[in-house]
Short mmCIF file of C-alpha atoms in Angstrom, two decimals:
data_model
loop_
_atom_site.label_atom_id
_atom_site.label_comp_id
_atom_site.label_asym_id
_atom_site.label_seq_id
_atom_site.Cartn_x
_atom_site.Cartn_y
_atom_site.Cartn_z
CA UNK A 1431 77.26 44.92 83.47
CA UNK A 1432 79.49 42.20 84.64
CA UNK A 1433 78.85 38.54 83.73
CA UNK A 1434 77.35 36.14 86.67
CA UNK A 1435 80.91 34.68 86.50
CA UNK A 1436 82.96 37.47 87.68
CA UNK A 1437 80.15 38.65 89.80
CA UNK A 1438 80.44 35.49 91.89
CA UNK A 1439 84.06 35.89 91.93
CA UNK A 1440 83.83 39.35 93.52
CA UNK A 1441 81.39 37.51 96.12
CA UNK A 1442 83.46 35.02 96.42
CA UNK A 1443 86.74 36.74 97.28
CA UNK A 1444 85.13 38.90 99.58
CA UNK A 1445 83.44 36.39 101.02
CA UNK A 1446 86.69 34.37 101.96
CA UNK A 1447 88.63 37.50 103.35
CA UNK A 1448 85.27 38.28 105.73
CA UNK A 1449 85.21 34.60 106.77
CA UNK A 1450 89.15 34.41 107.56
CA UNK A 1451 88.86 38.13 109.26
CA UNK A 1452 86.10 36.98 111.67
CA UNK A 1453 87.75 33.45 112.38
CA UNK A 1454 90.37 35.28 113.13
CA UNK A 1455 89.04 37.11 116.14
CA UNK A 1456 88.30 41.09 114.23
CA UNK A 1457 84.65 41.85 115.05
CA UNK A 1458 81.92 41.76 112.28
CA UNK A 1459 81.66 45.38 112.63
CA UNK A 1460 85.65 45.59 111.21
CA UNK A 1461 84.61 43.77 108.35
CA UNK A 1462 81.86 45.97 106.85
CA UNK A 1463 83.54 46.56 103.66
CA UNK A 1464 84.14 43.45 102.90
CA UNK A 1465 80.67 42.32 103.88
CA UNK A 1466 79.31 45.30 101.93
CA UNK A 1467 81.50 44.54 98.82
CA UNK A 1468 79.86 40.44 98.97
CA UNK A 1469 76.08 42.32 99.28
CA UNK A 1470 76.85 44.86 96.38
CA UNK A 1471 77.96 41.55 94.74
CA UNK A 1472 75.05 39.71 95.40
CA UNK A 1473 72.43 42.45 94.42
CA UNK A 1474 74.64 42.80 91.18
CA UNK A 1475 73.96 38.83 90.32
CA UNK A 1476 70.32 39.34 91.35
CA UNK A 1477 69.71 42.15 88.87
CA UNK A 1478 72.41 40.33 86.15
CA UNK A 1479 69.40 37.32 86.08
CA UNK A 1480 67.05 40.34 85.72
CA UNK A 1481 68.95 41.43 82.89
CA UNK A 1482 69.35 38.42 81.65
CA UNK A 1483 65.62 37.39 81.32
CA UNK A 1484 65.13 40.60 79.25
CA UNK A 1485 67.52 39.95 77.10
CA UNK A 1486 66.00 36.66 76.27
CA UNK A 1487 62.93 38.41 75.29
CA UNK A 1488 64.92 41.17 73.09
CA UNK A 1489 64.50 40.28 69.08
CA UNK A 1490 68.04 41.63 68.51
CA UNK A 1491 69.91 39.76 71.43
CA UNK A 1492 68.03 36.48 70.04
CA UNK A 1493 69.94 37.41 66.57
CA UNK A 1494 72.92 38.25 68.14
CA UNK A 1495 73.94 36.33 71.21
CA UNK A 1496 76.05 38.73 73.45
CA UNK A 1497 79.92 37.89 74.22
CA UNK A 1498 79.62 34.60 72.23
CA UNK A 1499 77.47 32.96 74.36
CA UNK A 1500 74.14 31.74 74.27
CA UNK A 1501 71.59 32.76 76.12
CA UNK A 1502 71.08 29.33 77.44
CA UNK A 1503 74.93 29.33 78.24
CA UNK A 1504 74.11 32.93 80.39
CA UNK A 1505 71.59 31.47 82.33
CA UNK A 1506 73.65 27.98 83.05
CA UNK A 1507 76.16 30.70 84.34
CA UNK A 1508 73.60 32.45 86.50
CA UNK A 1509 72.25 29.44 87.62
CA UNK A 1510 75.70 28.22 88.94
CA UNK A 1511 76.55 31.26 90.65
CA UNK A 1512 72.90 31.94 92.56
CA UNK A 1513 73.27 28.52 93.97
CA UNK A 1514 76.95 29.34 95.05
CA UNK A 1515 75.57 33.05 96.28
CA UNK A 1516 73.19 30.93 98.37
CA UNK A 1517 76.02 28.37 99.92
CA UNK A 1518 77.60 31.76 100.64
CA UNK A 1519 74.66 33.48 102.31
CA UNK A 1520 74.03 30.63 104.98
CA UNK A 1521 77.36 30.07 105.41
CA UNK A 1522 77.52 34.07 106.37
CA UNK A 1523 73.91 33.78 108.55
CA UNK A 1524 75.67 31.27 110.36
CA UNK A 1525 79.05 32.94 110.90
CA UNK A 1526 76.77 36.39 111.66
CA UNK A 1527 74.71 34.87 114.17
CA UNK A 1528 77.65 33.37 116.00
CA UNK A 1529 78.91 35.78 116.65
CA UNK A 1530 77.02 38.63 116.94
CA UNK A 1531 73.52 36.42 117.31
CA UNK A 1532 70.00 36.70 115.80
CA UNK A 1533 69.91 40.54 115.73
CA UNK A 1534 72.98 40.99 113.71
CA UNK A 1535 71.74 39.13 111.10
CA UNK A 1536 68.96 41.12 111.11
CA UNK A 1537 71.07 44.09 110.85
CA UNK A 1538 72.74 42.93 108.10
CA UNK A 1539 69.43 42.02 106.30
CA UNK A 1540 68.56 45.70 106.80
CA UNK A 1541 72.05 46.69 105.31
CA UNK A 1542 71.75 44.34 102.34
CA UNK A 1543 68.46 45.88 101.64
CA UNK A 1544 69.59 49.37 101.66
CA UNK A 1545 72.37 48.67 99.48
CA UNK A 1546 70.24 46.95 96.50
CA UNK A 1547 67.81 50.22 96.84
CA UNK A 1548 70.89 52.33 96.24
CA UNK A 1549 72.47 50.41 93.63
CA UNK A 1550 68.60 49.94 91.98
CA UNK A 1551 68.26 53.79 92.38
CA UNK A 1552 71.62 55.04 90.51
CA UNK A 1553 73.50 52.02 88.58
CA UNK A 1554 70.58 49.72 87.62
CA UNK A 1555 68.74 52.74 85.89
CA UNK A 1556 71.98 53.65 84.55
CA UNK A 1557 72.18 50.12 82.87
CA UNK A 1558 68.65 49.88 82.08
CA UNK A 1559 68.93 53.43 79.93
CA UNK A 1560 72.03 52.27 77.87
CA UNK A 1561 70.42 48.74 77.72
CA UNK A 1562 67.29 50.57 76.16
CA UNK A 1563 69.17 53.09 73.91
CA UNK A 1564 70.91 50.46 72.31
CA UNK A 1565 67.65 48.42 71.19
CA UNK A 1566 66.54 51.71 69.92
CA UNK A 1567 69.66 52.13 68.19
CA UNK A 1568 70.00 49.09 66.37
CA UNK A 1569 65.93 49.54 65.71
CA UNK A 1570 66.56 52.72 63.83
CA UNK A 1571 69.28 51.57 61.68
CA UNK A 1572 67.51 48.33 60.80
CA UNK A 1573 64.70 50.83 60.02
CA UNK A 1574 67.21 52.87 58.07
CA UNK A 1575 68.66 50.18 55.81
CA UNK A 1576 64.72 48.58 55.19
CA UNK A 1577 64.05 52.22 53.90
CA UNK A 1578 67.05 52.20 51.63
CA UNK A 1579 66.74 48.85 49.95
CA UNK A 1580 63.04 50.09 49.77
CA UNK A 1581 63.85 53.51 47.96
CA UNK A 1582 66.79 51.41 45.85
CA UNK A 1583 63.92 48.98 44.50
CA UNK A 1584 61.48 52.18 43.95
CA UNK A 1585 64.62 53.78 42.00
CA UNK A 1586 65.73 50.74 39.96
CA UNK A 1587 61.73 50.30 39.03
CA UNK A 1588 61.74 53.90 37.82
CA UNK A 1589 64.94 53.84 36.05
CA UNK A 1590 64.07 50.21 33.85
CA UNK A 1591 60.60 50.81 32.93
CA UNK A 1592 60.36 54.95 33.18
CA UNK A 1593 57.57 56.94 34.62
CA UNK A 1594 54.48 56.98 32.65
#
């Protein structure tokens, strides 16, 4: 999964080719892939915080900090770009409702939703699995190597003062 960083930036440059389309005249309706590329964005920096959290609970990702960065240093990130996300999303209520008034915002809402149930149904469970195998992964070889040492001492017992 991307970082909150380049998430934002994906918002972001969507965001500023949906705002120049619409000031320049093209109906909101001509801009749905940009507007669905900012959503996707945003529901990918939701679930990034999501991520985020659990990884602060995770014993090996406390060990290890992923990408060089803390996990304080994630969340500074995150925090920066949901408040951006939010400048974004008002500035984009008020640009909807402008021009297409109250109930195209309300359409969008009901886009924006179905989008985060289809990107929660197929590439957030997709994450979540790898996320998961990897834990388990680095659990069994930690398990592995505790086993080792563990038969080596056994061994090196045996061998210096014999079996009786």
């Amino acid at each position: 999964m991307l970082d909150p960083v380049s998430i934002i930036g994906i918002a972001t440059t969507a965001f500023k080719g949906l705002k120049a389309a619409v000031e320049a005249g093209r109906e909101l309706e001509d801009c749905i892939g940009q507007l669905s590329q900012w959503a996707g964005a945003i529901a990918d920096l939701d679930k990034s915080d999501v991520l985020i959290k659990k990884k602060k609970n995770s014993l090996f990702r406390s060990l290890l900090p992923a990408n060089g960065k803390s996990i304080q240093a994630q969340a500074m990130e995150a925090f920066a770009a949901k408040r951006t996300a939010q400048k974004q999303r008002e500035e984009l209520r008020q640009l909807i409702q402008y021009s297409t008034g109250k109930h195209g915002w309300d359409e969008f809402i009901r886009m924006e939703t179905q989008i985060r149930k289809d990107r929660q149904s197929a590439l957030y469970a997709e994450i979540e699995r790898r996320e998961k195998l990897k834990e388990l992964g680095i659990a069994a070889l930690v398990s592995l190597f505790a086993i080792a040492v563990t038969s080596g001492v056994i061994a090196l017992a045996v061998a210096i003062y014999g079996v009786k």
